[in-house]
Amino acid sequence: MADVSKARLRLWLRLLKAQRRIEGELREKLRAEYSSTLPRFDVLAALDRNRDGLRMSELSGDLKVSNGNVTGIVERLVEDGLVTRTPVAQDRRAMKVQLTAEGISYFATLAEAHEAWVSELLQSFDAEGAEQLSDTLDQLNISLESHND
Amino acid sequence: MADVSKARLRLWLRLLKAQRRIEGELREKLRAEYSSTLPRFDVLAALDRNRDGLRMSELSGDLKVSNGNVTGIVERLVEDGLVTRTPVAQDRRAMKVQLTAEGISYFATLAEAHEAWVSELLQSFDAEGAEQLSDTLDQLNISLESHND
DNA sequence: TCGATATATTTTAAGCTTGAAATAAATATG
DNA sequence: CATATTTATTTCAAGCTTAAAATATATCGA
């Protein structure tokens, strides 16, 4: 196989290694310090960005996970009183999911801790270095978007 | 929170986005074209790099996943005839996991396809660009390694 | 040697993830 | 209007993942 494909493979393996290490640390912190999980955090974050609520399909679309997946996570968040799931008047198939007041303040706490953890893990980057790598990855993401197969 | 922590957070979100997109594509291809999975691929890759076999704990150490996790994956690979699990003579607690001949040739096929998929997904990088980003991520990985908490 | 401690692995419980099938309701088409 | 298709969501089966508990064996120290 061509040299360039070897270089790309090596790049992918290193990207994956970094991601796994960081995600592992974040998962561990969420578990140890807040008895929570990354999927829950992701759902709460999406709902925090959309205070008017999201339908189940909008939520799974935003998070880019499967439809059925979100069902279970939201179920547990409802049990914990962090979100509500209410029928949509105009469309009896649909459900609107929304943060409760408790969910809003709980997520604020989580988000602040999360940002601090990430910042510590990425301490080897100063603002400029972080922005530079950010930009490179943004280019990659754009390229991946257009790749649609 | 400080500007730099915002920049690092943005960097993390973009890294995560790229990783998820790429991993999703690879998972989908493995499933559709080879009825396989990424965890299976990872185990086979580790065993391919270590043709003399690995103990369960060496395997989970290499892959940086939990001990119990590997048990189930290896179990299914044994069922499929791709690996063997044999007791270690000197230590009756331990098991040595090793690719079968079929496992070796099967993985060779998979690995070639995998490299081609990765190369296509990362087509926006030429050899130099890939190496540059590789190096940056390697620095990050070194920094993450030493972060041990 | 005996007992404590450490190591290798499996089991378990809980949760996450997917794709596919099942439901149910809305919309489009003849 | 009736039926076909599409859309929104849940359910299901299979597999992955973790941390913790359980098992079994090995090793260390008195």
Coordinates of C-alpha atoms (C1' of nucleotides) in Angstrom, one line a residue:
Chain A
M1 CA 0.0 0.0 0.0
A2 CA 1.2 3.5 -0.8
D3 CA 3.3 5.5 1.7
V4 CA 0.6 8.2 2.1
S5 CA -1.9 5.6 3.2
K6 CA 0.5 4.4 5.9
A7 CA 1.0 8.0 7.1
R8 CA -2.8 8.5 7.2
L9 CA -3.2 5.2 9.1
R10 CA -0.6 6.3 11.6
L11 CA -2.4 9.6 12.0
W12 CA -5.7 7.8 12.6
L13 CA -4.2 5.6 15.3
R14 CA -2.7 8.5 17.1
L15 CA -6.0 10.5 16.9
L16 CA -7.8 7.5 18.3
K17 CA -5.3 7.0 21.1
A18 CA -5.6 10.5 22.2
Q19 CA -9.4 10.4 22.0
R20 CA -9.6 7.2 24.0
R21 CA -7.3 8.5 26.7
I22 CA -9.2 11.7 27.1
E23 CA -12.6 10.2 27.0
G24 CA -11.5 7.5 29.5
E25 CA -10.4 10.2 31.9
L26 CA -13.6 12.2 31.5
R27 CA -15.8 9.1 31.9
E28 CA -13.9 8.2 35.0
K29 CA -14.2 11.7 36.5
L30 CA -17.9 11.8 35.7
R31 CA -18.4 8.5 37.4
A32 CA -16.3 9.1 40.4
E33 CA -17.3 12.7 41.2
Y34 CA -20.8 12.9 39.9
S35 CA -22.1 9.3 39.5
S36 CA -22.9 10.2 35.9
T37 CA -21.8 9.1 32.4
L38 CA -20.7 10.6 29.2
P39 CA -23.8 9.7 27.2
R40 CA -26.0 11.4 29.9
F41 CA -23.7 14.4 29.8
D42 CA -24.0 14.6 26.0
V43 CA -27.8 14.5 26.1
L44 CA -27.9 17.2 28.9
A45 CA -25.5 19.4 26.8
A46 CA -27.6 19.1 23.7
L47 CA -30.7 20.1 25.8
D48 CA -28.8 22.9 27.4
R49 CA -28.0 24.3 24.0
N50 CA -31.7 24.0 23.1
R51 CA -33.7 25.3 26.0
D52 CA -36.9 25.1 24.1
G53 CA -36.5 21.3 24.0
L54 CA -35.9 18.8 21.3
R55 CA -37.8 16.0 19.8
M56 CA -36.3 12.5 20.2
S57 CA -35.3 12.5 16.6
E58 CA -33.7 15.9 16.8
L59 CA -31.8 14.8 19.9
S60 CA -30.4 11.7 18.2
G61 CA -29.7 13.7 15.1
D62 CA -27.8 16.3 17.0
L63 CA -25.8 13.7 18.9
K64 CA -25.4 11.5 15.8
V65 CA -26.4 8.4 17.6
S66 CA -29.1 5.9 16.8
N67 CA -32.7 6.6 17.6
G68 CA -33.3 3.7 19.9
N69 CA -30.2 4.7 21.9
V70 CA -31.6 8.0 23.1
T71 CA -34.8 6.4 24.3
G72 CA -33.0 4.6 27.2
I73 CA -30.8 7.5 28.2
V74 CA -33.6 10.0 28.3
E75 CA -35.7 7.4 30.3
R76 CA -33.1 7.4 33.0
L77 CA -32.7 11.2 33.0
V78 CA -36.5 11.5 33.4
E79 CA -36.3 9.1 36.4
D80 CA -33.6 11.3 37.9
G81 CA -35.8 14.4 37.4
L82 CA -33.4 16.1 35.1
V83 CA -35.5 16.2 32.0
T84 CA -39.2 16.0 31.0
R85 CA -40.7 14.2 28.1
T86 CA -44.0 15.6 27.0
P87 CA -46.2 14.8 24.0
V88 CA -46.3 17.3 21.1
A89 CA -49.8 18.6 20.6
Q90 CA -49.6 18.9 16.8
D91 CA -48.1 15.5 16.3
R92 CA -49.2 12.7 18.4
R93 CA -46.2 10.5 17.3
A94 CA -43.7 13.0 18.7
M95 CA -42.2 13.7 22.1
K96 CA -40.5 16.9 23.2
V97 CA -37.6 16.5 25.7
Q98 CA -36.6 19.4 27.8
L99 CA -34.4 20.2 30.8
T100 CA -36.1 20.7 34.1
A101 CA -35.0 23.6 36.4
E102 CA -33.0 21.0 38.4
G103 CA -31.5 19.7 35.1
I104 CA -30.4 23.2 34.1
S105 CA -28.5 23.9 37.4
Y106 CA -27.2 20.3 37.6
F107 CA -25.8 20.6 34.1
A108 CA -24.2 24.0 34.8
T109 CA -22.2 22.3 37.6
L110 CA -21.2 19.4 35.4
A111 CA -20.2 21.6 32.5
E112 CA -17.9 23.7 34.6
A113 CA -16.2 20.7 35.9
H114 CA -16.0 19.2 32.5
E115 CA -14.3 22.2 31.0
A116 CA -11.8 22.2 33.8
W117 CA -11.0 18.6 33.3
V118 CA -10.5 19.0 29.5
S119 CA -8.4 22.1 30.1
E120 CA -6.1 20.2 32.4
L121 CA -5.8 17.2 30.1
L122 CA -4.9 19.5 27.2
Q123 CA -2.6 21.7 29.3
S124 CA 0.2 21.1 26.8
F125 CA -1.5 23.5 24.4
D126 CA -1.5 27.2 25.0
A127 CA -4.4 29.2 23.5
E128 CA -2.6 29.6 20.1
G129 CA -1.6 25.9 19.9
A130 CA -5.1 24.8 20.7
E131 CA -6.6 27.1 18.1
Q132 CA -4.1 25.9 15.5
L133 CA -5.0 22.2 16.1
S134 CA -8.7 23.2 16.3
D135 CA -8.5 24.7 12.9
T136 CA -6.8 21.7 11.4
L137 CA -9.4 19.4 12.9
D138 CA -12.2 21.7 11.7
Q139 CA -10.8 21.3 8.1
L140 CA -10.8 17.5 8.6
N141 CA -14.4 17.6 9.9
I142 CA -15.5 19.6 6.9
S143 CA -13.8 17.2 4.6
L144 CA -15.5 14.3 6.4
E145 CA -18.9 15.9 6.2
S146 CA -18.6 16.2 2.4
H147 CA -17.4 12.6 2.2
N148 CA -21.0 11.4 2.6
D149 CA -21.1 7.7 1.6
Chain B
M1 CA -13.4 30.3 32.8
A2 CA -10.2 31.4 31.1
D3 CA -10.0 31.9 27.3
V4 CA -7.4 29.2 27.0
S5 CA -9.7 26.6 28.6
K6 CA -12.4 27.6 26.1
A7 CA -10.0 27.0 23.3
R8 CA -9.0 23.7 24.7
L9 CA -12.6 22.7 25.0
R10 CA -13.3 23.6 21.4
L11 CA -10.2 21.6 20.4
W12 CA -11.5 18.6 22.3
L13 CA -15.0 18.8 20.8
R14 CA -13.5 18.9 17.3
L15 CA -11.2 16.0 18.0
L16 CA -14.1 14.0 19.3
K17 CA -16.3 14.9 16.3
A18 CA -13.6 13.7 13.9
Q19 CA -13.0 10.5 15.8
R20 CA -16.7 9.7 16.0
R21 CA -17.2 10.2 12.4
I22 CA -14.3 8.1 11.3
E23 CA -14.9 5.4 13.8
G24 CA -18.6 5.3 12.8
E25 CA -17.6 4.8 9.1
L26 CA -15.1 2.1 9.9
R27 CA -17.6 0.3 12.2
E28 CA -20.2 0.4 9.5
K29 CA -17.9 -0.9 6.8
L30 CA -16.6 -3.7 9.0
R31 CA -20.2 -4.7 9.7
A32 CA -21.5 -4.4 6.2
E33 CA -18.6 -5.9 4.3
Y34 CA -17.2 -8.4 6.8
S35 CA -19.9 -8.9 9.4
S36 CA -17.3 -7.9 12.0
T37 CA -16.8 -5.3 14.6
L38 CA -14.1 -2.8 15.7
P39 CA -13.4 -4.5 19.1
R40 CA -12.9 -7.8 17.3
F41 CA -10.6 -6.0 14.8
D42 CA -8.6 -4.4 17.7
V43 CA -8.1 -7.8 19.4
L44 CA -7.0 -9.4 16.1
A45 CA -4.6 -6.5 15.4
A46 CA -3.0 -6.8 18.8
L47 CA -2.6 -10.6 18.3
D48 CA -1.2 -10.0 14.8
R49 CA 1.4 -7.7 16.3
N50 CA 2.2 -10.5 18.8
R51 CA 2.3 -13.7 16.9
D52 CA 3.6 -15.6 19.9
G53 CA 0.3 -14.9 21.7
L54 CA -0.6 -12.7 24.6
R55 CA -2.1 -13.4 28.0
M56 CA -5.6 -12.1 28.7
S57 CA -4.1 -9.4 30.9
E58 CA -1.4 -8.4 28.3
L59 CA -4.2 -8.2 25.7
S60 CA -6.4 -5.9 27.8
G61 CA -3.3 -3.9 28.8
D62 CA -2.3 -3.4 25.2
L63 CA -5.8 -2.4 24.2
K64 CA -6.3 -0.3 27.3
V65 CA -9.7 -1.8 28.0
S66 CA -11.0 -3.6 31.1
N67 CA -10.0 -7.1 31.9
G68 CA -13.5 -8.6 31.8
N69 CA -14.2 -6.9 28.5
V70 CA -11.7 -9.0 26.6
T71 CA -13.1 -12.2 27.9
G72 CA -16.3 -12.0 25.9
I73 CA -14.6 -10.8 22.7
V74 CA -12.0 -13.5 22.7
E75 CA -14.7 -16.0 23.5
R76 CA -16.5 -15.1 20.2
L77 CA -13.3 -15.1 18.3
V78 CA -12.6 -18.6 19.6
E79 CA -16.0 -19.7 18.5
D80 CA -15.3 -18.3 15.0
G81 CA -12.0 -20.3 14.9
L82 CA -9.9 -17.2 14.6
V83 CA -8.0 -17.5 17.9
T84 CA -7.1 -20.1 20.4
R85 CA -7.0 -19.8 24.1
T86 CA -4.6 -22.3 25.8
P87 CA -3.6 -22.7 29.4
V88 CA -0.1 -21.6 30.4
A89 CA 2.0 -24.5 31.7
Q90 CA 3.9 -22.5 34.3
D91 CA 0.9 -20.6 35.7
R92 CA -2.4 -22.3 36.0
R93 CA -4.2 -19.0 36.4
A94 CA -3.1 -17.7 33.0
M95 CA -4.3 -18.2 29.5
K96 CA -2.4 -17.5 26.2
V97 CA -4.4 -16.2 23.4
Q98 CA -3.1 -16.6 19.8
L99 CA -4.2 -16.2 16.2
T100 CA -5.0 -19.4 14.3
A101 CA -3.7 -19.8 10.7
E102 CA -7.2 -18.9 9.7
G103 CA -7.1 -15.9 12.0
I104 CA -3.8 -14.7 10.5
S105 CA -5.1 -14.8 6.9
Y106 CA -8.5 -13.4 7.8
F107 CA -6.9 -10.4 9.6
A108 CA -4.6 -9.7 6.7
T109 CA -7.7 -9.2 4.5
L110 CA -9.3 -7.0 7.1
A111 CA -6.2 -5.0 7.7
E112 CA -5.8 -4.2 4.1
A113 CA -9.4 -3.1 3.7
H114 CA -9.1 -1.1 6.9
E115 CA -6.0 0.8 5.7
A116 CA -7.8 1.7 2.5
W117 CA -10.9 3.0 4.3
V118 CA -8.8 5.1 6.6
S119 CA -6.8 6.5 3.7
E120 CA -10.0 7.4 1.9
L121 CA -11.5 9.1 4.9
L122 CA -8.3 11.1 5.5
Q123 CA -7.8 11.9 1.8
S124 CA -7.7 15.6 2.6
F125 CA -4.2 15.0 4.0
D126 CA -1.2 14.4 1.8
A127 CA 1.8 12.5 3.2
E128 CA 3.3 15.7 4.7
G129 CA 0.1 17.0 6.2
A130 CA -0.6 13.6 7.7
E131 CA 2.8 13.4 9.3
Q132 CA 2.6 16.9 10.6
L133 CA -0.7 16.2 12.4
S134 CA 0.6 12.8 13.5
D135 CA 3.5 14.5 15.2
T136 CA 1.3 17.0 17.0
L137 CA -1.0 14.2 18.2
D138 CA 2.1 12.2 19.3
Q139 CA 3.2 15.1 21.4
L140 CA -0.3 15.2 22.9
N141 CA -0.2 11.5 23.6
I142 CA 3.1 11.8 25.3
S143 CA 1.7 14.6 27.5
L144 CA -1.3 12.5 28.3
E145 CA 0.8 9.6 29.2
S146 CA 2.8 11.6 31.7
H147 CA -0.4 13.0 33.1
N148 CA -1.1 9.8 35.1
D149 CA -3.7 10.5 37.7
Chain C
dT1 C1' 4.8 -24.4 56.4
dC2 C1' 1.1 -21.2 57.2
dG3 C1' -1.2 -17.3 56.4
dA4 C1' -1.4 -12.9 54.1
dT5 C1' -1.1 -10.6 50.0
dA6 C1' -0.8 -10.2 45.1
dT7 C1' -1.9 -11.7 40.5
dA8 C1' -4.8 -13.7 36.5
dT9 C1' -9.0 -14.3 35.0
dT10 C1' -14.1 -14.8 34.9
dT11 C1' -18.5 -13.4 36.3
dT12 C1' -22.0 -10.1 37.2
dA13 C1' -24.9 -6.0 37.1
dA14 C1' -25.8 -1.9 34.9
dG15 C1' -25.6 0.9 31.1
dC16 C1' -24.4 2.1 26.3
dT17 C1' -24.7 1.1 21.2
dT18 C1' -26.3 -0.5 16.9
dG19 C1' -29.5 -2.0 13.2
dA20 C1' -33.7 -4.0 12.4
dA21 C1' -38.4 -4.8 13.4
dA22 C1' -42.6 -3.2 15.4
dT23 C1' -46.1 0.6 16.4
dA24 C1' -48.5 4.3 15.6
dA25 C1' -49.7 8.4 13.5
dA26 C1' -49.3 11.7 9.6
dT27 C1' -49.2 12.7 4.8
dA28 C1' -49.4 11.8 -0.1
dT29 C1' -51.5 9.6 -4.0
dG30 C1' -54.9 7.5 -6.8
Chain D
dC1 C1' -62.0 8.7 0.7
dA2 C1' -58.9 4.7 0.9
dT3 C1' -54.7 3.0 0.7
dA4 C1' -49.8 3.5 0.4
dT5 C1' -45.8 5.7 2.0
dT6 C1' -43.3 8.3 5.1
dT7 C1' -42.1 9.8 9.7
dA8 C1' -41.5 9.5 14.9
dT9 C1' -40.6 6.7 18.3
dT10 C1' -40.0 2.3 20.9
dT11 C1' -38.7 -2.4 21.4
dC12 C1' -35.6 -6.0 20.6
dA13 C1' -31.5 -8.9 20.1
dA14 C1' -26.8 -8.9 20.1
dG15 C1' -22.7 -7.2 21.4
dC16 C1' -19.6 -3.9 23.9
dT17 C1' -18.0 -1.6 28.2
dT18 C1' -17.0 -0.7 32.8
dA19 C1' -16.2 -1.5 37.9
dA20 C1' -16.7 -4.6 41.3
dA21 C1' -17.0 -9.1 43.2
dA22 C1' -15.8 -13.8 42.9
dT23 C1' -12.4 -17.6 42.0
dA24 C1' -8.4 -19.6 41.6
dT25 C1' -3.6 -19.8 41.9
dA26 C1' 0.9 -18.0 43.0
dT27 C1' 4.2 -15.7 45.9
dC28 C1' 6.0 -13.6 50.0
dG29 C1' 7.2 -13.3 54.8
dA30 C1' 7.2 -14.8 59.4

